[in-house]
């Protein structure tokens, strides 16, 4: 069984994924895969360099994510172009990782993805879990974690589904606005439910 785990920026997806892993779940993170497909030598990086020039490439040949982010969150057309290049490659690589993980004996596999619904990756999963927090908390957590301006966080939020849209598509919801213990209790309940579903 593949469980999609998603949530807006700053919702704590990675923390929740680690909590599931402590209970025996395996996971693949679409953000990690997105970084894999733009490593030096990868076709996607070459396409990005050809379109945006050296301003988005560090001296060591790696992608300058901050420079690219500044361009694409100002210009929806550029963001659409980038997604048209990267999303198919991310999906292909995710399928490879999922196939490998399925053979490793975990009770179920998590596909952790901030754009689970936006990218159509939800078609790959049996159930979708949304990690939910109020927008004010997303803002403060993201600014603290990434050291970015409030306007940049708003631009990223605008590019993702709204909280309401995401919740409307969820099979399960984890409220991550409380403390670690509260989050862990919810994860344990869902883990038990998924194991039950596997046995039914």
C-alpha atoms as an extended CHARMM CRD file, in Angstrom:
* protein
*
       200  EXT
         1         1  UNK       CA              0.0000000000        0.0000000000        0.0000000000  PROA      1               0.0000000000
         2         2  UNK       CA              1.2730000000        3.4770000000       -0.8790000000  PROA      2               0.0000000000
         3         3  UNK       CA              0.2090000000        6.3800000000        1.3430000000  PROA      3               0.0000000000
         4         4  UNK       CA              0.5670000000        9.9160000000        0.0000000000  PROA      4               0.0000000000
         5         5  UNK       CA              1.6680000000       12.4130000000        2.6620000000  PROA      5               0.0000000000
         6         6  UNK       CA              1.2610000000       16.0830000000        1.8150000000  PROA      6               0.0000000000
         7         7  UNK       CA              0.7270000000       19.5090000000        3.3420000000  PROA      7               0.0000000000
         8         8  UNK       CA              1.5260000000       23.1260000000        2.6430000000  PROA      8               0.0000000000
         9         9  UNK       CA              4.9650000000       24.6230000000        3.1750000000  PROA      9               0.0000000000
        10        10  UNK       CA              5.9090000000       24.7450000000        6.8650000000  PROA      10              0.0000000000
        11        11  UNK       CA              3.2650000000       22.1930000000        7.8800000000  PROA      11              0.0000000000
        12        12  UNK       CA              5.8320000000       19.7080000000        9.1990000000  PROA      12              0.0000000000
        13        13  UNK       CA              5.5460000000       16.9440000000        6.5760000000  PROA      13              0.0000000000
        14        14  UNK       CA              9.1180000000       15.7380000000        7.1350000000  PROA      14              0.0000000000
        15        15  UNK       CA              8.6230000000       15.4960000000       10.9010000000  PROA      15              0.0000000000
        16        16  UNK       CA              5.4180000000       13.4970000000       10.4230000000  PROA      16              0.0000000000
        17        17  UNK       CA              7.1280000000       11.2440000000        7.8480000000  PROA      17              0.0000000000
        18        18  UNK       CA              9.9280000000       10.5130000000       10.3510000000  PROA      18              0.0000000000
        19        19  UNK       CA              7.2760000000        9.6460000000       12.9710000000  PROA      19              0.0000000000
        20        20  UNK       CA              5.7390000000        7.0810000000       10.5930000000  PROA      20              0.0000000000
        21        21  UNK       CA              9.2240000000        5.7000000000        9.8610000000  PROA      21              0.0000000000
        22        22  UNK       CA              9.8210000000        5.0740000000       13.5860000000  PROA      22              0.0000000000
        23        23  UNK       CA              6.7680000000        2.7770000000       13.4200000000  PROA      23              0.0000000000
        24        24  UNK       CA              8.1960000000        0.8000000000       10.4920000000  PROA      24              0.0000000000
        25        25  UNK       CA              6.9620000000        2.6000000000        7.3740000000  PROA      25              0.0000000000
        26        26  UNK       CA              9.3120000000        3.1610000000        4.4370000000  PROA      26              0.0000000000
        27        27  UNK       CA              9.2510000000        6.5190000000        2.6290000000  PROA      27              0.0000000000
        28        28  UNK       CA             10.3600000000        8.3580000000       -0.4730000000  PROA      28              0.0000000000
        29        29  UNK       CA             10.3580000000       12.1600000000       -0.5360000000  PROA      29              0.0000000000
        30        30  UNK       CA              9.4640000000       13.9630000000       -3.7620000000  PROA      30              0.0000000000
        31        31  UNK       CA             11.6010000000       16.9390000000       -2.6390000000  PROA      31              0.0000000000
        32        32  UNK       CA             14.6750000000       14.6690000000       -2.4840000000  PROA      32              0.0000000000
        33        33  UNK       CA             13.8120000000       13.2800000000       -5.9200000000  PROA      33              0.0000000000
        34        34  UNK       CA             13.3340000000       16.8340000000       -7.2420000000  PROA      34              0.0000000000
        35        35  UNK       CA             16.9070000000       17.5590000000       -6.0830000000  PROA      35              0.0000000000
        36        36  UNK       CA             18.1870000000       14.3250000000       -7.6710000000  PROA      36              0.0000000000
        37        37  UNK       CA             16.8690000000       15.1800000000      -11.1340000000  PROA      37              0.0000000000
        38        38  UNK       CA             18.6980000000       18.5350000000      -11.2460000000  PROA      38              0.0000000000
        39        39  UNK       CA             22.1270000000       17.2760000000      -10.1900000000  PROA      39              0.0000000000
        40        40  UNK       CA             25.0220000000       18.1040000000      -12.5490000000  PROA      40              0.0000000000
        41        41  UNK       CA             24.8520000000       15.8710000000      -15.6040000000  PROA      41              0.0000000000
        42        42  UNK       CA             21.0690000000       15.4050000000      -15.4090000000  PROA      42              0.0000000000
        43        43  UNK       CA             19.0580000000       16.4850000000      -18.5200000000  PROA      43              0.0000000000
        44        44  UNK       CA             16.7000000000       18.6640000000      -16.4490000000  PROA      44              0.0000000000
        45        45  UNK       CA             19.5920000000       20.8060000000      -15.1850000000  PROA      45              0.0000000000
        46        46  UNK       CA             20.8240000000       21.3410000000      -18.7310000000  PROA      46              0.0000000000
        47        47  UNK       CA             17.3320000000       22.4210000000      -19.8440000000  PROA      47              0.0000000000
        48        48  UNK       CA             17.1060000000       24.8710000000      -16.9060000000  PROA      48              0.0000000000
        49        49  UNK       CA             20.5430000000       26.3190000000      -17.6890000000  PROA      49              0.0000000000
        50        50  UNK       CA             19.6360000000       26.7180000000      -21.3710000000  PROA      50              0.0000000000
        51        51  UNK       CA             16.4920000000       28.6360000000      -20.4620000000  PROA      51              0.0000000000
        52        52  UNK       CA             17.6790000000       30.8460000000      -17.5880000000  PROA      52              0.0000000000
        53        53  UNK       CA             21.4240000000       31.0700000000      -18.1350000000  PROA      53              0.0000000000
        54        54  UNK       CA             24.3160000000       31.0080000000      -15.6770000000  PROA      54              0.0000000000
        55        55  UNK       CA             22.4470000000       33.1670000000      -13.1480000000  PROA      55              0.0000000000
        56        56  UNK       CA             20.7350000000       29.9920000000      -11.8580000000  PROA      56              0.0000000000
        57        57  UNK       CA             23.9300000000       27.8980000000      -11.7210000000  PROA      57              0.0000000000
        58        58  UNK       CA             26.5040000000       27.9970000000       -8.9020000000  PROA      58              0.0000000000
        59        59  UNK       CA             30.2030000000       28.1080000000       -9.7930000000  PROA      59              0.0000000000
        60        60  UNK       CA             30.5090000000       24.4050000000       -8.9290000000  PROA      60              0.0000000000
        61        61  UNK       CA             27.8910000000       23.5890000000      -11.5670000000  PROA      61              0.0000000000
        62        62  UNK       CA             25.0250000000       22.8670000000       -9.1440000000  PROA      62              0.0000000000
        63        63  UNK       CA             21.6210000000       24.5210000000       -9.3400000000  PROA      63              0.0000000000
        64        64  UNK       CA             21.2240000000       27.8510000000       -7.5190000000  PROA      64              0.0000000000
        65        65  UNK       CA             17.7830000000       27.1240000000       -6.0550000000  PROA      65              0.0000000000
        66        66  UNK       CA             17.3400000000       30.5420000000       -4.4660000000  PROA      66              0.0000000000
        67        67  UNK       CA             17.9760000000       32.3130000000       -7.7800000000  PROA      67              0.0000000000
        68        68  UNK       CA             15.6170000000       29.9860000000       -9.6400000000  PROA      68              0.0000000000
        69        69  UNK       CA             12.9250000000       30.3320000000       -6.9550000000  PROA      69              0.0000000000
        70        70  UNK       CA             13.1060000000       34.1380000000       -7.2040000000  PROA      70              0.0000000000
        71        71  UNK       CA             12.4110000000       33.9250000000      -10.9550000000  PROA      71              0.0000000000
        72        72  UNK       CA              9.6570000000       31.3300000000      -11.0100000000  PROA      72              0.0000000000
        73        73  UNK       CA              7.5700000000       32.6430000000       -8.1260000000  PROA      73              0.0000000000
        74        74  UNK       CA              7.4380000000       36.0710000000       -9.8120000000  PROA      74              0.0000000000
        75        75  UNK       CA              6.4310000000       34.6990000000      -13.1980000000  PROA      75              0.0000000000
        76        76  UNK       CA              3.7200000000       31.9940000000      -13.4530000000  PROA      76              0.0000000000
        77        77  UNK       CA              4.6570000000       31.2600000000      -17.0790000000  PROA      77              0.0000000000
        78        78  UNK       CA              8.2490000000       30.4330000000      -16.1060000000  PROA      78              0.0000000000
        79        79  UNK       CA              6.9850000000       28.2780000000      -13.2460000000  PROA      79              0.0000000000
        80        80  UNK       CA              4.7230000000       26.3550000000      -15.6440000000  PROA      80              0.0000000000
        81        81  UNK       CA              7.6550000000       25.8060000000      -17.9910000000  PROA      81              0.0000000000
        82        82  UNK       CA              9.8150000000       24.4990000000      -15.1220000000  PROA      82              0.0000000000
        83        83  UNK       CA              7.0540000000       22.1480000000      -13.9610000000  PROA      83              0.0000000000
        84        84  UNK       CA              6.5620000000       20.8250000000      -17.5090000000  PROA      84              0.0000000000
        85        85  UNK       CA             10.2620000000       19.8610000000      -17.5530000000  PROA      85              0.0000000000
        86        86  UNK       CA             10.6560000000       18.5550000000      -14.0000000000  PROA      86              0.0000000000
        87        87  UNK       CA              7.3180000000       16.9160000000      -13.0750000000  PROA      87              0.0000000000
        88        88  UNK       CA              7.4900000000       14.0280000000      -15.6080000000  PROA      88              0.0000000000
        89        89  UNK       CA             11.0960000000       13.3130000000      -14.5880000000  PROA      89              0.0000000000
        90        90  UNK       CA             10.1980000000       13.4270000000      -10.8730000000  PROA      90              0.0000000000
        91        91  UNK       CA              7.2770000000       11.0370000000      -11.4560000000  PROA      91              0.0000000000
        92        92  UNK       CA              9.4630000000        8.5880000000      -13.3750000000  PROA      92              0.0000000000
        93        93  UNK       CA             12.1290000000        8.5980000000      -10.6330000000  PROA      93              0.0000000000
        94        94  UNK       CA              9.4870000000        8.2950000000       -7.8820000000  PROA      94              0.0000000000
        95        95  UNK       CA              8.1010000000        5.1760000000       -9.5500000000  PROA      95              0.0000000000
        96        96  UNK       CA             11.6050000000        3.6680000000       -9.5770000000  PROA      96              0.0000000000
        97        97  UNK       CA             12.0770000000        4.4080000000       -5.8490000000  PROA      97              0.0000000000
        98        98  UNK       CA              8.6020000000        3.1150000000       -4.9500000000  PROA      98              0.0000000000
        99        99  UNK       CA              9.2230000000       -0.1200000000       -6.8490000000  PROA      99              0.0000000000
       100       100  UNK       CA             12.4900000000       -0.6350000000       -4.9240000000  PROA      100             0.0000000000
       101       101  UNK       CA             10.8610000000        0.1200000000       -1.5470000000  PROA      101             0.0000000000
       102       102  UNK       CA              7.9660000000       -2.2720000000       -2.1520000000  PROA      102             0.0000000000
       103       103  UNK       CA             10.4330000000       -5.1690000000       -2.1730000000  PROA      103             0.0000000000
       104       104  UNK       CA             11.9370000000       -4.2350000000        1.2150000000  PROA      104             0.0000000000
       105       105  UNK       CA              9.1930000000       -5.6130000000        3.4640000000  PROA      105             0.0000000000
       106       106  UNK       CA              7.8150000000       -2.4400000000        5.0960000000  PROA      106             0.0000000000
       107       107  UNK       CA              4.0820000000       -2.6710000000        5.9080000000  PROA      107             0.0000000000
       108       108  UNK       CA              3.3930000000        0.3410000000        3.6700000000  PROA      108             0.0000000000
       109       109  UNK       CA              5.3080000000        3.0550000000        1.8180000000  PROA      109             0.0000000000
       110       110  UNK       CA              4.8930000000        6.8240000000        2.2190000000  PROA      110             0.0000000000
       111       111  UNK       CA              5.1560000000        9.0930000000       -0.8010000000  PROA      111             0.0000000000
       112       112  UNK       CA              5.9690000000       12.4430000000        0.8150000000  PROA      112             0.0000000000
       113       113  UNK       CA              5.1790000000       15.2840000000       -1.5790000000  PROA      113             0.0000000000
       114       114  UNK       CA              4.2770000000       18.9650000000       -1.1090000000  PROA      114             0.0000000000
       115       115  UNK       CA              2.5810000000       18.9380000000       -4.5420000000  PROA      115             0.0000000000
       116       116  UNK       CA              0.8760000000       15.5440000000       -4.2640000000  PROA      116             0.0000000000
       117       117  UNK       CA             -2.4230000000       16.8360000000       -5.6970000000  PROA      117             0.0000000000
       118       118  UNK       CA             -1.0670000000       19.6640000000       -7.8700000000  PROA      118             0.0000000000
       119       119  UNK       CA              1.3230000000       17.3450000000       -9.7480000000  PROA      119             0.0000000000
       120       120  UNK       CA             -1.1060000000       14.4320000000      -10.1100000000  PROA      120             0.0000000000
       121       121  UNK       CA              1.1370000000       12.2180000000       -7.9300000000  PROA      121             0.0000000000
       122       122  UNK       CA             -1.9860000000       11.3190000000       -5.9210000000  PROA      122             0.0000000000
       123       123  UNK       CA             -2.7930000000        8.9140000000       -8.7950000000  PROA      123             0.0000000000
       124       124  UNK       CA              0.1410000000        6.8050000000       -7.4980000000  PROA      124             0.0000000000
       125       125  UNK       CA             -1.2500000000        6.3860000000       -3.9520000000  PROA      125             0.0000000000
       126       126  UNK       CA             -3.9670000000        4.3530000000       -2.2330000000  PROA      126             0.0000000000
       127       127  UNK       CA             -4.7250000000        6.9840000000        0.4200000000  PROA      127             0.0000000000
       128       128  UNK       CA             -3.7640000000       10.6270000000        0.9430000000  PROA      128             0.0000000000
       129       129  UNK       CA             -2.8770000000       12.0990000000        4.3460000000  PROA      129             0.0000000000
       130       130  UNK       CA             -2.8120000000       15.8780000000        4.7150000000  PROA      130             0.0000000000
       131       131  UNK       CA             -0.6480000000       17.4430000000        7.4340000000  PROA      131             0.0000000000
       132       132  UNK       CA             -2.6180000000       20.5470000000        8.3690000000  PROA      132             0.0000000000
       133       133  UNK       CA             -1.6840000000       23.7420000000       10.2400000000  PROA      133             0.0000000000
       134       134  UNK       CA             -3.1670000000       27.2660000000       10.1990000000  PROA      134             0.0000000000
       135       135  UNK       CA             -1.6420000000       29.6160000000        7.6240000000  PROA      135             0.0000000000
       136       136  UNK       CA             -0.1630000000       31.9410000000       10.2650000000  PROA      136             0.0000000000
       137       137  UNK       CA              1.8460000000       28.9980000000       11.6050000000  PROA      137             0.0000000000
       138       138  UNK       CA              3.0010000000       28.0560000000        8.0770000000  PROA      138             0.0000000000
       139       139  UNK       CA              4.2830000000       31.6140000000        7.6320000000  PROA      139             0.0000000000
       140       140  UNK       CA              6.1850000000       31.8110000000       10.9090000000  PROA      140             0.0000000000
       141       141  UNK       CA              7.6740000000       28.2950000000       10.6270000000  PROA      141             0.0000000000
       142       142  UNK       CA              8.8290000000       28.7950000000        7.0360000000  PROA      142             0.0000000000
       143       143  UNK       CA             10.3750000000       32.2130000000        7.7270000000  PROA      143             0.0000000000
       144       144  UNK       CA             12.2500000000       30.8030000000       10.7310000000  PROA      144             0.0000000000
       145       145  UNK       CA             13.3950000000       27.6560000000        8.9100000000  PROA      145             0.0000000000
       146       146  UNK       CA             14.3550000000       29.1050000000        5.5160000000  PROA      146             0.0000000000
       147       147  UNK       CA             15.2110000000       32.6960000000        6.4380000000  PROA      147             0.0000000000
       148       148  UNK       CA             12.9620000000       34.0460000000        3.6690000000  PROA      148             0.0000000000
       149       149  UNK       CA             10.7460000000       37.1130000000        3.5460000000  PROA      149             0.0000000000
       150       150  UNK       CA              7.0350000000       37.0070000000        4.2850000000  PROA      150             0.0000000000
       151       151  UNK       CA              6.2850000000       38.0220000000        0.6830000000  PROA      151             0.0000000000
       152       152  UNK       CA              8.2800000000       35.0550000000       -0.6390000000  PROA      152             0.0000000000
       153       153  UNK       CA              6.3870000000       32.6510000000        1.6400000000  PROA      153             0.0000000000
       154       154  UNK       CA              3.1010000000       34.1640000000        0.3940000000  PROA      154             0.0000000000
       155       155  UNK       CA              4.2520000000       33.5900000000       -3.2080000000  PROA      155             0.0000000000
       156       156  UNK       CA              5.0110000000       29.9360000000       -2.4380000000  PROA      156             0.0000000000
       157       157  UNK       CA              1.6520000000       29.5360000000       -0.6670000000  PROA      157             0.0000000000
       158       158  UNK       CA             -0.1010000000       31.0460000000       -3.6890000000  PROA      158             0.0000000000
       159       159  UNK       CA              1.5180000000       28.4260000000       -5.9410000000  PROA      159             0.0000000000
       160       160  UNK       CA              0.2130000000       25.5750000000       -3.7720000000  PROA      160             0.0000000000
       161       161  UNK       CA             -3.3910000000       24.4600000000       -3.3180000000  PROA      161             0.0000000000
       162       162  UNK       CA             -5.3060000000       26.3670000000       -0.6660000000  PROA      162             0.0000000000
       163       163  UNK       CA             -5.7050000000       24.7220000000        2.7280000000  PROA      163             0.0000000000
       164       164  UNK       CA             -9.4080000000       24.1180000000        1.9690000000  PROA      164             0.0000000000
       165       165  UNK       CA             -8.7030000000       22.5130000000       -1.4230000000  PROA      165             0.0000000000
       166       166  UNK       CA             -6.1010000000       20.2130000000        0.0880000000  PROA      166             0.0000000000
       167       167  UNK       CA             -8.3270000000       19.1450000000        2.9840000000  PROA      167             0.0000000000
       168       168  UNK       CA            -11.2080000000       18.4540000000        0.5780000000  PROA      168             0.0000000000
       169       169  UNK       CA             -9.0590000000       15.7950000000       -1.1480000000  PROA      169             0.0000000000
       170       170  UNK       CA             -7.6800000000       14.1830000000        2.0200000000  PROA      170             0.0000000000
       171       171  UNK       CA             -8.5410000000       10.6610000000        3.1290000000  PROA      171             0.0000000000
       172       172  UNK       CA             -6.9200000000       11.3530000000        6.5070000000  PROA      172             0.0000000000
       173       173  UNK       CA             -5.7860000000       14.5420000000        8.2750000000  PROA      173             0.0000000000
       174       174  UNK       CA             -3.0710000000       15.1190000000       10.8870000000  PROA      174             0.0000000000
       175       175  UNK       CA             -3.4320000000       18.3700000000       12.8240000000  PROA      175             0.0000000000
       176       176  UNK       CA              0.1790000000       19.4310000000       13.3960000000  PROA      176             0.0000000000
       177       177  UNK       CA             -0.5260000000       22.7290000000       15.1530000000  PROA      177             0.0000000000
       178       178  UNK       CA             -0.0280000000       21.2290000000       18.6180000000  PROA      178             0.0000000000
       179       179  UNK       CA              2.9610000000       19.6310000000       20.3270000000  PROA      179             0.0000000000
       180       180  UNK       CA              5.0150000000       16.6170000000       19.2540000000  PROA      180             0.0000000000
       181       181  UNK       CA              3.0760000000       14.2640000000       21.5080000000  PROA      181             0.0000000000
       182       182  UNK       CA             -0.2630000000       15.2130000000       19.9500000000  PROA      182             0.0000000000
       183       183  UNK       CA              1.1570000000       14.6650000000       16.4550000000  PROA      183             0.0000000000
       184       184  UNK       CA              2.6550000000       11.3120000000       17.4560000000  PROA      184             0.0000000000
       185       185  UNK       CA             -0.6670000000       10.0750000000       18.8900000000  PROA      185             0.0000000000
       186       186  UNK       CA             -2.3760000000       10.8420000000       15.5660000000  PROA      186             0.0000000000
       187       187  UNK       CA              0.3960000000        9.0740000000       13.6180000000  PROA      187             0.0000000000
       188       188  UNK       CA              0.1060000000        5.9690000000       15.8190000000  PROA      188             0.0000000000
       189       189  UNK       CA             -3.6800000000        5.8510000000       15.2240000000  PROA      189             0.0000000000
       190       190  UNK       CA             -3.2280000000        6.1180000000       11.4520000000  PROA      190             0.0000000000
       191       191  UNK       CA             -0.4500000000        3.5290000000       11.4420000000  PROA      191             0.0000000000
       192       192  UNK       CA             -2.8150000000        1.0970000000       13.1860000000  PROA      192             0.0000000000
       193       193  UNK       CA             -5.5700000000        1.8990000000       10.6590000000  PROA      193             0.0000000000
       194       194  UNK       CA             -3.2770000000        1.2830000000        7.6790000000  PROA      194             0.0000000000
       195       195  UNK       CA             -2.0730000000       -2.0260000000        9.0850000000  PROA      195             0.0000000000
       196       196  UNK       CA             -5.7170000000       -2.9920000000        9.6260000000  PROA      196             0.0000000000
       197       197  UNK       CA             -6.5660000000       -2.0800000000        6.0280000000  PROA      197             0.0000000000
       198       198  UNK       CA             -3.7230000000       -4.2920000000        4.8180000000  PROA      198             0.0000000000
       199       199  UNK       CA             -5.1480000000       -7.2110000000        6.7550000000  PROA      199             0.0000000000
       200       200  UNK       CA             -8.7640000000       -6.7240000000        5.6390000000  PROA      200             0.0000000000
